CSV table of C-alpha atoms and ligand atoms in Angstrom, one decimal:
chain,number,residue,atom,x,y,z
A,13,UNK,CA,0.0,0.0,0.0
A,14,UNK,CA,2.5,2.8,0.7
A,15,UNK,CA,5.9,3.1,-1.4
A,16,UNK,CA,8.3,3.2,1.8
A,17,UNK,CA,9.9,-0.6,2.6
A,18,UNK,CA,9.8,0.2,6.0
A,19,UNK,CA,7.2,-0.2,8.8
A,20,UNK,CA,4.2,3.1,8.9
A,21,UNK,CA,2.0,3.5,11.0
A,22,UNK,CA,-1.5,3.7,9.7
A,23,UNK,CA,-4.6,5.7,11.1
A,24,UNK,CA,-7.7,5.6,9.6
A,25,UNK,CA,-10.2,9.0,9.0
A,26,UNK,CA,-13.6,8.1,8.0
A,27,UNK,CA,-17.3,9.2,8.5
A,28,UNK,CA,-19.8,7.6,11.1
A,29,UNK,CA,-21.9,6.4,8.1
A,30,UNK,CA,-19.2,5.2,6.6
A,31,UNK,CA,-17.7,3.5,9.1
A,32,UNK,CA,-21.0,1.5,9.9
A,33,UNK,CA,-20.6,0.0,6.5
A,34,UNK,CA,-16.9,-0.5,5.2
A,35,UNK,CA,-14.7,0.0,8.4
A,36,UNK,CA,-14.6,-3.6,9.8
A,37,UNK,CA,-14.5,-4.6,6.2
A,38,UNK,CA,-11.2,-2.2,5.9
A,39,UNK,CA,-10.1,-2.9,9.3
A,40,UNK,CA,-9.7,-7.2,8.3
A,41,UNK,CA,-7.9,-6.3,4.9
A,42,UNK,CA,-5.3,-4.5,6.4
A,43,UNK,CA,-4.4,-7.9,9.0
A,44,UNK,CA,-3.9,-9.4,11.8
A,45,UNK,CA,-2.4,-6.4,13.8
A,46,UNK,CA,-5.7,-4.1,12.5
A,47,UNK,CA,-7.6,-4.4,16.1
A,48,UNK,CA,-4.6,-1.6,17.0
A,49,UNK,CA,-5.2,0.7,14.2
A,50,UNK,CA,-6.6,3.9,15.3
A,51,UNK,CA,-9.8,5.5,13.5
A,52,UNK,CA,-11.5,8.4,13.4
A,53,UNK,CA,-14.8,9.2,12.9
A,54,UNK,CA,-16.1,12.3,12.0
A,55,UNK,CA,-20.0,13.4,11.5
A,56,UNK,CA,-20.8,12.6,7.9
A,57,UNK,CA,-21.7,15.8,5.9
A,58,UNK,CA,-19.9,19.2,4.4
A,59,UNK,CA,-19.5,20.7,8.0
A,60,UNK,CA,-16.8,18.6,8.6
A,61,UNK,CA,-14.8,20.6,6.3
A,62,UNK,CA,-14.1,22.7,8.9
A,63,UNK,CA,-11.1,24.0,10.9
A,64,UNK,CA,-12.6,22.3,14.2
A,65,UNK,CA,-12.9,18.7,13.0
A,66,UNK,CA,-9.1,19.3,10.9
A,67,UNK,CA,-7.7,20.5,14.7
A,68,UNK,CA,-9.7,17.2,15.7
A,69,UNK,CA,-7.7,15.4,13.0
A,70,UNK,CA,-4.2,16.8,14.2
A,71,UNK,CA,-5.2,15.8,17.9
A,72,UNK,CA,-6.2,12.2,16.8
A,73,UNK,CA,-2.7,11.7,15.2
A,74,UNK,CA,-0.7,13.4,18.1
A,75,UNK,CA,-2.9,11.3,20.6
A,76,UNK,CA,-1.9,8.2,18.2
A,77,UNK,CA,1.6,9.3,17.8
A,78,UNK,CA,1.6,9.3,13.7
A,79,UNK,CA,5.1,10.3,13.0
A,80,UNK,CA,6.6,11.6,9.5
A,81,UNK,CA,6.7,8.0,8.6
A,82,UNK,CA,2.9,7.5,9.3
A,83,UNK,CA,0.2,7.3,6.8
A,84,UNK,CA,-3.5,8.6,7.1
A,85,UNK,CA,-6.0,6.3,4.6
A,86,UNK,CA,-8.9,8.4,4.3
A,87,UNK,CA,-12.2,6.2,4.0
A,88,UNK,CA,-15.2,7.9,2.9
A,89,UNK,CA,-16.6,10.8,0.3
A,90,UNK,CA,-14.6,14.1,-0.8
A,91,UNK,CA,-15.7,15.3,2.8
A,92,UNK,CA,-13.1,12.7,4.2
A,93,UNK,CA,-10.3,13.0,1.3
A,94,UNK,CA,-10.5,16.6,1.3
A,95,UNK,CA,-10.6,16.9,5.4
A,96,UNK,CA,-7.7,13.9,5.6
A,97,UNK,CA,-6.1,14.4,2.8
A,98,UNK,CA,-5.0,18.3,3.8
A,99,UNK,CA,-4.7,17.1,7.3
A,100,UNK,CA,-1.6,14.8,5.8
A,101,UNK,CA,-0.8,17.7,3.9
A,102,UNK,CA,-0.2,19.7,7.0
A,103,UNK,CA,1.0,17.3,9.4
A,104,UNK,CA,4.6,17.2,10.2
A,105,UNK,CA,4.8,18.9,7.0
A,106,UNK,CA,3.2,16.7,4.8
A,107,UNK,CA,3.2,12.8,5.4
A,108,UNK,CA,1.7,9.8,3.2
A,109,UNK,CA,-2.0,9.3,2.5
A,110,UNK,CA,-3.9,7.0,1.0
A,111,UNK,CA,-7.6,7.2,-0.4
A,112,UNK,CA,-10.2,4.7,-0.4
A,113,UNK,CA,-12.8,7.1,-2.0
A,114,UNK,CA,-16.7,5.3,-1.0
A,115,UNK,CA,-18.5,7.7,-3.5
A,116,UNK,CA,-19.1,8.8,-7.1
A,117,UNK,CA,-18.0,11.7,-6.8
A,118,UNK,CA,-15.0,11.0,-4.7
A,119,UNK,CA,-13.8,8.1,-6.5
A,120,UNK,CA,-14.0,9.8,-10.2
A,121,UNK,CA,-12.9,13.5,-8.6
A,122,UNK,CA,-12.0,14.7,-5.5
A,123,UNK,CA,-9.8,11.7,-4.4
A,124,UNK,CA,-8.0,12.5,-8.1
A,125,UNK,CA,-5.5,14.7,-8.5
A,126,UNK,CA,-4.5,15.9,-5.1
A,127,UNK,CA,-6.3,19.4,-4.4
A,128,UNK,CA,-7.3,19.2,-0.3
A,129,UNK,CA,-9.0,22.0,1.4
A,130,UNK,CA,-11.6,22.6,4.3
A,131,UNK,CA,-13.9,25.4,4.1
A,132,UNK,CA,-13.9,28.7,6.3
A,133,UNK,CA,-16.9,30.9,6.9
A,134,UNK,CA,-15.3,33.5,4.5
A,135,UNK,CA,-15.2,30.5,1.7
A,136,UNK,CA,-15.4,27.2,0.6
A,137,UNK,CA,-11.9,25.5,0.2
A,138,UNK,CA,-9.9,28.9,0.6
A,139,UNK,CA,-7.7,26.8,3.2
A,140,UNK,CA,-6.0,23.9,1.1
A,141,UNK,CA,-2.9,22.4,-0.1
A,142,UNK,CA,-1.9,20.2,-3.4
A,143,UNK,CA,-0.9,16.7,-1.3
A,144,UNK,CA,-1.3,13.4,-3.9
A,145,UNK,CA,-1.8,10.7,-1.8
A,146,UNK,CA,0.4,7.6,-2.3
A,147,UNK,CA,-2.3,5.2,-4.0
A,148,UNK,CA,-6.3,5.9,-4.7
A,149,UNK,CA,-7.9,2.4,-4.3
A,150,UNK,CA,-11.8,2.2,-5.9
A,151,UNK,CA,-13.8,-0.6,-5.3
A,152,UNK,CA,-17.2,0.4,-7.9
A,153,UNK,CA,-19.0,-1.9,-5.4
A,154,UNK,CA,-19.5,0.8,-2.5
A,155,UNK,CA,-21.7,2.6,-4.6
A,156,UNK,CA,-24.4,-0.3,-3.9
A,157,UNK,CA,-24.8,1.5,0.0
A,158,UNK,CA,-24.8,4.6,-1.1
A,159,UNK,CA,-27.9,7.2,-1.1
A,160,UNK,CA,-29.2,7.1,-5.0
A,161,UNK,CA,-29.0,11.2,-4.8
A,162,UNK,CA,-25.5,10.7,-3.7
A,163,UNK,CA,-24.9,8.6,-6.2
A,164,UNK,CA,-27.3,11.2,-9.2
A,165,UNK,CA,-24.8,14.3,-7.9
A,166,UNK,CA,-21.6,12.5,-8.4
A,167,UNK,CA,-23.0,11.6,-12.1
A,168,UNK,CA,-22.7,15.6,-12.2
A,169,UNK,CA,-18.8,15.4,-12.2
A,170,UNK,CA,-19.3,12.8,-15.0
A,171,UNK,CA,-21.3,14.8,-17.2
A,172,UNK,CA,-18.7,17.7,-16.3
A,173,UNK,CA,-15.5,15.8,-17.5
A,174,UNK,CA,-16.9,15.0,-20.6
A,175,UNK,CA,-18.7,18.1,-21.5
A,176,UNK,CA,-15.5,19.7,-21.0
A,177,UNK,CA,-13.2,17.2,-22.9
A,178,UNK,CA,-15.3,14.5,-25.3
A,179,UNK,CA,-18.3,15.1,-26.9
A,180,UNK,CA,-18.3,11.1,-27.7
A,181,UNK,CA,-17.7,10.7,-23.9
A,182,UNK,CA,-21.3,12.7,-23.5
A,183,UNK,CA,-23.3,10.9,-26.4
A,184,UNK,CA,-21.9,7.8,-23.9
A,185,UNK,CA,-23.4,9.1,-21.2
A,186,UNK,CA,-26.8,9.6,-23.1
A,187,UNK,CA,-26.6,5.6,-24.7
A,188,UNK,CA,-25.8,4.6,-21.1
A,189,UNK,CA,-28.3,6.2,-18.8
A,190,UNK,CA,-30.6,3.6,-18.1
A,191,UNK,CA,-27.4,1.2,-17.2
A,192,UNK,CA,-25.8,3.9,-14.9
A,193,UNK,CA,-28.5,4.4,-12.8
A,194,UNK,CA,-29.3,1.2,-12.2
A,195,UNK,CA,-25.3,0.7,-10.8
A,196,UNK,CA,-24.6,-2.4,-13.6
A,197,UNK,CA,-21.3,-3.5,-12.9
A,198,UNK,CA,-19.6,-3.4,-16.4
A,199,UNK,CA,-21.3,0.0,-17.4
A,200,UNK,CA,-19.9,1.6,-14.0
A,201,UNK,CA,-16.4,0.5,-13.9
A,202,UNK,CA,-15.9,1.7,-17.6
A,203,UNK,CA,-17.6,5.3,-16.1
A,204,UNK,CA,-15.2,5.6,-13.5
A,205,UNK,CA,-12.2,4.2,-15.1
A,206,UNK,CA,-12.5,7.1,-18.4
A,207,UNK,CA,-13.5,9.8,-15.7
A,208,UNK,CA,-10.4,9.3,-13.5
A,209,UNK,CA,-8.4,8.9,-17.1
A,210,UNK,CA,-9.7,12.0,-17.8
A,211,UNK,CA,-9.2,13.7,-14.8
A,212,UNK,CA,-5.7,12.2,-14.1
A,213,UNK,CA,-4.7,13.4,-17.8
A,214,UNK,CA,-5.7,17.3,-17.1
A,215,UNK,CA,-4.3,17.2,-14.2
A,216,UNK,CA,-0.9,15.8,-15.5
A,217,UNK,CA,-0.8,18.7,-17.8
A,218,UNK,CA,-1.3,21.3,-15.0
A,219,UNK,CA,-0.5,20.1,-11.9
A,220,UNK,CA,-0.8,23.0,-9.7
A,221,UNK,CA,-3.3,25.3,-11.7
A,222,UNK,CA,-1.3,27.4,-13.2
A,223,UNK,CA,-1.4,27.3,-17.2
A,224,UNK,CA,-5.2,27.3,-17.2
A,225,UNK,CA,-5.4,23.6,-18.3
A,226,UNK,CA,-6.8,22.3,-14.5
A,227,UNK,CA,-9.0,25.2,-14.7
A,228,UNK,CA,-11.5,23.9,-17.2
A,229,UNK,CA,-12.0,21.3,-14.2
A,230,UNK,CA,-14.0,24.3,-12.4
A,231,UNK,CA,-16.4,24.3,-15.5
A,232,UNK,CA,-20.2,24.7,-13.6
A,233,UNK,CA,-18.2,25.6,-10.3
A,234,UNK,CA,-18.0,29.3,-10.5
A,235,UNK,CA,-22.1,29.6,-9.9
A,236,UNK,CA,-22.3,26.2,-8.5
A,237,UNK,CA,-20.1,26.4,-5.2
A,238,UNK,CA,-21.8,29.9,-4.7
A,239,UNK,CA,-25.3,28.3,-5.1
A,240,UNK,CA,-23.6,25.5,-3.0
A,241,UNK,CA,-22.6,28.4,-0.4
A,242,UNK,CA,-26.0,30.3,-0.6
A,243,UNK,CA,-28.2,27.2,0.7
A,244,UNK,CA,-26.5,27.1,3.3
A,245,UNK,CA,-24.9,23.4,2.2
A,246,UNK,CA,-28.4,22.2,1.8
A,247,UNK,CA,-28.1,20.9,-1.9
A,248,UNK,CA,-25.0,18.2,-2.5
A,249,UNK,CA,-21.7,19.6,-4.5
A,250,UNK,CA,-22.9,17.8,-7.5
A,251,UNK,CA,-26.3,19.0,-7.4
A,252,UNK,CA,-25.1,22.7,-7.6
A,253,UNK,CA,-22.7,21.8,-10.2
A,254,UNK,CA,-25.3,20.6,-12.5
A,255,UNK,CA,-27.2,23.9,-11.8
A,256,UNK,CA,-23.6,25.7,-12.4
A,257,UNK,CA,-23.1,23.5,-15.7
A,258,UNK,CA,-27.0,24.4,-17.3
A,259,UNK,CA,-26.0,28.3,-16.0
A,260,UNK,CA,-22.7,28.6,-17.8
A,261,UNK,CA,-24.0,26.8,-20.7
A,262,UNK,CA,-26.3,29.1,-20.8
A,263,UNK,CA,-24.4,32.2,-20.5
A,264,UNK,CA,-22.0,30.6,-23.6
A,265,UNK,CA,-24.9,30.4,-25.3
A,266,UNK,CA,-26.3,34.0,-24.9
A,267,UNK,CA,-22.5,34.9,-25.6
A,268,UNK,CA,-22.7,33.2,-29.1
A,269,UNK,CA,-20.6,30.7,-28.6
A,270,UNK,CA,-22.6,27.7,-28.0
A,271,UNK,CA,-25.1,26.4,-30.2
A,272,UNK,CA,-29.1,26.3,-28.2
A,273,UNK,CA,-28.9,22.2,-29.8
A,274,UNK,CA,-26.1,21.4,-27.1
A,275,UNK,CA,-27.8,23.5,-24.3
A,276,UNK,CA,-31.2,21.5,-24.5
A,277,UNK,CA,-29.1,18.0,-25.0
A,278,UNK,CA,-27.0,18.8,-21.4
A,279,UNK,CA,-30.3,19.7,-19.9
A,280,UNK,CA,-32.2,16.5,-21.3
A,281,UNK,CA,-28.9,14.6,-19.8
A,282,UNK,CA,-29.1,16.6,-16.6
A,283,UNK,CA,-33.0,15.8,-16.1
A,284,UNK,CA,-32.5,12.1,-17.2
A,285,UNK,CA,-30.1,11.8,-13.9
A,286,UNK,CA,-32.5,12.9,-11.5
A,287,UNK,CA,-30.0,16.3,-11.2
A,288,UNK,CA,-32.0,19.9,-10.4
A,289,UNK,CA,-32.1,22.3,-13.4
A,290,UNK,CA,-34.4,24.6,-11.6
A,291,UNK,CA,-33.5,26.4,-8.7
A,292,UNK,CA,-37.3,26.8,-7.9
A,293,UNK,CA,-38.1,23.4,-7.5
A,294,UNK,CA,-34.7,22.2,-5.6
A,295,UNK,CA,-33.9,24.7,-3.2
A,296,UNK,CA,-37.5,26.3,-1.9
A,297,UNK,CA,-37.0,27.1,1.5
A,298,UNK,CA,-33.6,25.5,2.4
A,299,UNK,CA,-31.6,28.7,1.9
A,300,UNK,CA,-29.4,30.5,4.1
A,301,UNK,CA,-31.9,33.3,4.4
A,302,UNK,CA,-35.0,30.8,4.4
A,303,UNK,CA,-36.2,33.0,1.0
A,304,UNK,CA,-35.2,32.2,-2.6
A,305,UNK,CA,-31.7,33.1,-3.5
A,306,UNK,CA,-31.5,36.3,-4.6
A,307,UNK,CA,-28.9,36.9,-7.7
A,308,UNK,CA,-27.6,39.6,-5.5
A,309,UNK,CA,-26.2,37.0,-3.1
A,310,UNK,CA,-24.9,34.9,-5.8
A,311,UNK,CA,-23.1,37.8,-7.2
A,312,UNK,CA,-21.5,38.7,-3.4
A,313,UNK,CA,-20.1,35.3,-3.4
A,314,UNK,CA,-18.8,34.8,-6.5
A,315,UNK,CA,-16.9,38.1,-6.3
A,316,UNK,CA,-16.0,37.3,-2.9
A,317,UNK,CA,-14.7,34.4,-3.1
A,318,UNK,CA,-12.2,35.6,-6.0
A,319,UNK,CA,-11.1,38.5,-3.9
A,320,UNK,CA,-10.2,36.0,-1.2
A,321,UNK,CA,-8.1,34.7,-3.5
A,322,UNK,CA,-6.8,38.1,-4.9
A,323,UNK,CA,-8.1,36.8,-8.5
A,324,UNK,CA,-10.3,38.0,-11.2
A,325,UNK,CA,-13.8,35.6,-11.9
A,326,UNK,CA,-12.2,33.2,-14.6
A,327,UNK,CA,-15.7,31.7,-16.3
A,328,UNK,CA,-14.9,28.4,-18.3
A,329,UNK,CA,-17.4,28.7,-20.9
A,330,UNK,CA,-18.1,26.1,-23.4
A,331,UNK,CA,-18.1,26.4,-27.3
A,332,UNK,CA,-18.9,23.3,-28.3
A,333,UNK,CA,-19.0,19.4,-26.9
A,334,UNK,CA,-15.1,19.0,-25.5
A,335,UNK,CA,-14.2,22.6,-26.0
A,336,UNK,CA,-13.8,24.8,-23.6
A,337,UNK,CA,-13.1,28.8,-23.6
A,338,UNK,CA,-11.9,30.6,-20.3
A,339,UNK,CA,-12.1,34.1,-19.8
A,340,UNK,CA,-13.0,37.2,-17.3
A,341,UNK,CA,-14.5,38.9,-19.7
A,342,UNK,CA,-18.2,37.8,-19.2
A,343,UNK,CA,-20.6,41.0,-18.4
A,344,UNK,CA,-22.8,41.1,-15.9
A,345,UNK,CA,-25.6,40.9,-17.8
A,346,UNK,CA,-25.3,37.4,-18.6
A,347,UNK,CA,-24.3,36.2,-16.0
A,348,UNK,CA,-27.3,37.7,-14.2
A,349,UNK,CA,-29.3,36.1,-17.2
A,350,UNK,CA,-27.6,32.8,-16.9
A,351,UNK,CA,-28.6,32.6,-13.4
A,352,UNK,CA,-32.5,34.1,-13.8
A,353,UNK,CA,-32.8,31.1,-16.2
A,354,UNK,CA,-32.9,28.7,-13.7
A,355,UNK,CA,-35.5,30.5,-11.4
A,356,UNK,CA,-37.6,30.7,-14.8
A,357,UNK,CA,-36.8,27.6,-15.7
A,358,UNK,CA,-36.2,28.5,-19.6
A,359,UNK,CA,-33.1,29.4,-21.6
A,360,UNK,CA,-31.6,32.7,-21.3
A,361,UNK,CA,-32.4,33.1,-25.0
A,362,UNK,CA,-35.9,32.0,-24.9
B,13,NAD,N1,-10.5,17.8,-4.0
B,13,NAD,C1,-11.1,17.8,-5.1
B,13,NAD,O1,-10.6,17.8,-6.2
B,13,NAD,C2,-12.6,17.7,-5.1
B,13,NAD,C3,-13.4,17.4,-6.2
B,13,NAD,C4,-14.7,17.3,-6.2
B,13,NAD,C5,-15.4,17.4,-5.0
B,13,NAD,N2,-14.7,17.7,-3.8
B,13,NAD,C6,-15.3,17.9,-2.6
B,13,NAD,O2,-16.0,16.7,-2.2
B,13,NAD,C7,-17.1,17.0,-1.3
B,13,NAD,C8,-18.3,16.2,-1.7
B,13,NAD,O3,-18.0,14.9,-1.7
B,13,NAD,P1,-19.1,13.8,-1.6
B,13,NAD,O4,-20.2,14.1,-2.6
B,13,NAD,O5,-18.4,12.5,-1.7
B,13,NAD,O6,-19.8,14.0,-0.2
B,13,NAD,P2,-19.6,13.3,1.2
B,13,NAD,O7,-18.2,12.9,1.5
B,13,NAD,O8,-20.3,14.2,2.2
B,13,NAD,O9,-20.5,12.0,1.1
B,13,NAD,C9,-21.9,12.1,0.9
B,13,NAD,C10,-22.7,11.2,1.9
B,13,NAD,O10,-22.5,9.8,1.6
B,13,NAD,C11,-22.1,9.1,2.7
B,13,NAD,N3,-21.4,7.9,2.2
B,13,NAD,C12,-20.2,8.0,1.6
B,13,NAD,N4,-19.9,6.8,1.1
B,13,NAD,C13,-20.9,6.0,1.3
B,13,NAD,C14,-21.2,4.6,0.9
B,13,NAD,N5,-20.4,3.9,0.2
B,13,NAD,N6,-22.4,4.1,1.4
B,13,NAD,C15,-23.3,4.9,2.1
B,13,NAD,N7,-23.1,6.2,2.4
B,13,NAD,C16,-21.9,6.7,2.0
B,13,NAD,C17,-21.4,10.0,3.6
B,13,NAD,O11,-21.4,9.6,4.9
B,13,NAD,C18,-22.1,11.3,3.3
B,13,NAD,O12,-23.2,11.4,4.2
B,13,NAD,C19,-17.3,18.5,-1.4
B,13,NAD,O13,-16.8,19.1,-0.2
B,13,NAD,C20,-16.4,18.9,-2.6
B,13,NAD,O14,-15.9,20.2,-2.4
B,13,NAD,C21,-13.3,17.9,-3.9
B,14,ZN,ZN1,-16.9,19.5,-8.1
């Protein structure tokens, strides 16, 4: 499991829910000497992304004595990689993890490609590091336990990664549908295996953000993690992506640069996968504010959030199936437009 010939000592981070259905399972693969291997569990759920429970991390390994030659496996969704993954990232300056990602979305995203973060009140994932952890191990059959919405919102990170690189991966996708939701084994492990292809090749390219390619990666993120932010956590990542996705697709297409054909095909997809393209109908009350979510607070937090990081709003825009455009140069106007559409439910250009 880790590189290193000699001895490491191994502590586990999971989540309570996931603990109740993989950790003995875990706890027997690893051996004989398992019954000694400290675990953590955290509360399942976003809020764990937190500076408390990463402190609660730190404590667990200096109670457990995890030393430079230690190594954290993180069992669980992106909640657990992110949260253990920077907590290996920061400990001792930076020991050995290992992922053993239990969701979609963590096993064909956030456990690829090394990005770690917990959330702060003035953002989501402003605190982070770039920490790849030693090996990612994916077993497709955890996705049998998992909620069937958990399972719809990863399938949002899916749609992402091909919209973004392969229309053919997309058309897939559409031929596929009725097989991916109902988990068959052969149709899944060929899902997960091109999505973390495609997701370990961009990142290859641009490792730590820097030349742009890694950014198309944040296509649907821009208005999805502040639609994310703005409910409060109520609706999953994935969920907000998918509104993200139909909004920038959207705002391409008011732009000119995406054809109204492709628009109606990503919704179609987005609809057949049980995702929200309607703010009205998925959020309703659940908001920070207990109202609708006013474009205004969408706005503050995707300006925010950029200033935080002393960085202009880059929207990744799409042109056509696989081709991406990023640029700051999107006017208010559409974006305001791209958002209104899903209140109203119909294209900006409608
Ligand atoms: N680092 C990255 O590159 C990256 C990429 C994408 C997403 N993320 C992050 O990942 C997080 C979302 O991850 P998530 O959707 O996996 O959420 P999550 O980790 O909260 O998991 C969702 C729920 O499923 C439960 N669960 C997990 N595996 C299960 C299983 N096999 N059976 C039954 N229940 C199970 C969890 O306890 C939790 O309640 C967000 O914080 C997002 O920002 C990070
Ligand atoms: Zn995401």
């Amino acid at each position: 499991m880790c590189a290193s010939a000699s001895p490491v000592s191994i502590a586990i981070v999971t989540d309570e829910t996931v603990a109740a259905h993989y950790l003995e399972r875990v706890l027997r693969g690893l051996g004989e000497k398992s019954s000694t291997i400290p675990v953590l569990r955290i509360p399942a759920g976003e809020r764990s992304k937190s500076p408390e429970q990463l402190s609660a991390v730190h404590e667990f390994l200096v109670a457990h004595r995890i030393g430079r030659d230690g190594l954290i496996l993180a069992l669980g969704g992106g909640v657990v990689s992110d949260l253990a993954g920077f907590a290996a990232a920061t400990w001792m300056r930076g020991i050995d993890w290992v992922a053993v990602p239990t969701t979609l979305e963590a096993q064909i995203d956030a456990s690829i490609g090394g990005k770690t973060a917990i959330n702060i009140p003035g953002g989501k994932n402003l605190i982070g590091a770039f920490h790849l952890p030693r090996a990612v191990l994916i077993d497709p059959l955890c996705l049998r336990t998992l909620d069937p919405r958990d399972v719809r919102a990863g399938l949002a990170e899916s749609v992402k990664h091909a919209l973004i690189t392969s229309g053919e991966f997309f058309s897939w996708h559409e031929q596929n549908a009725d097989a991916i939701l109902a988990l068959d084994d052969a149709v899944l492990s060929e899902l997960i295996e091109r999505n973390v292809r495609i997701k370990a090749d961009v990142v290859q390219r641009d490792p730590f953000e820097r030349t742009g390619g890694r950014m198309t990666l944040n296509f649907g993120h821009t208005m999805g993690h502040a639609i994310e932010e703005c409910c409060g956590y109520a609706l999953r990542h994935g969920e907000c992506v998918a509104l993200g996705m139909l909004a920038a697709c959207r705002i391409s297409n008011a732009m000119t640069l995406l054809d109204q054909g492709v628009v109606d095909r990503v919704k179609t997809l987005l609809e057949r996968f049980g995702l929200p393209t309607s703010l009205a109908h998925s959020v309703g009350s659940m908001t920070r504010r207990n109202g609708a979510i006013a474009f205004e607070d969408i706005s503050n937090v995707i300006t925010h959030d950029k200033k935080a990081r002393g960085q202009q709003v880059q929207w990744v825009l799409l042109q056509s199936m696989g081709k991406t455009r990023i640029t700051t140069d999107v006017d208010e106007v559409f974006v305001r437009r791209g958002f209104d559409s899903l209140l109203n439910e119909c294209s900006v250009s409608e």
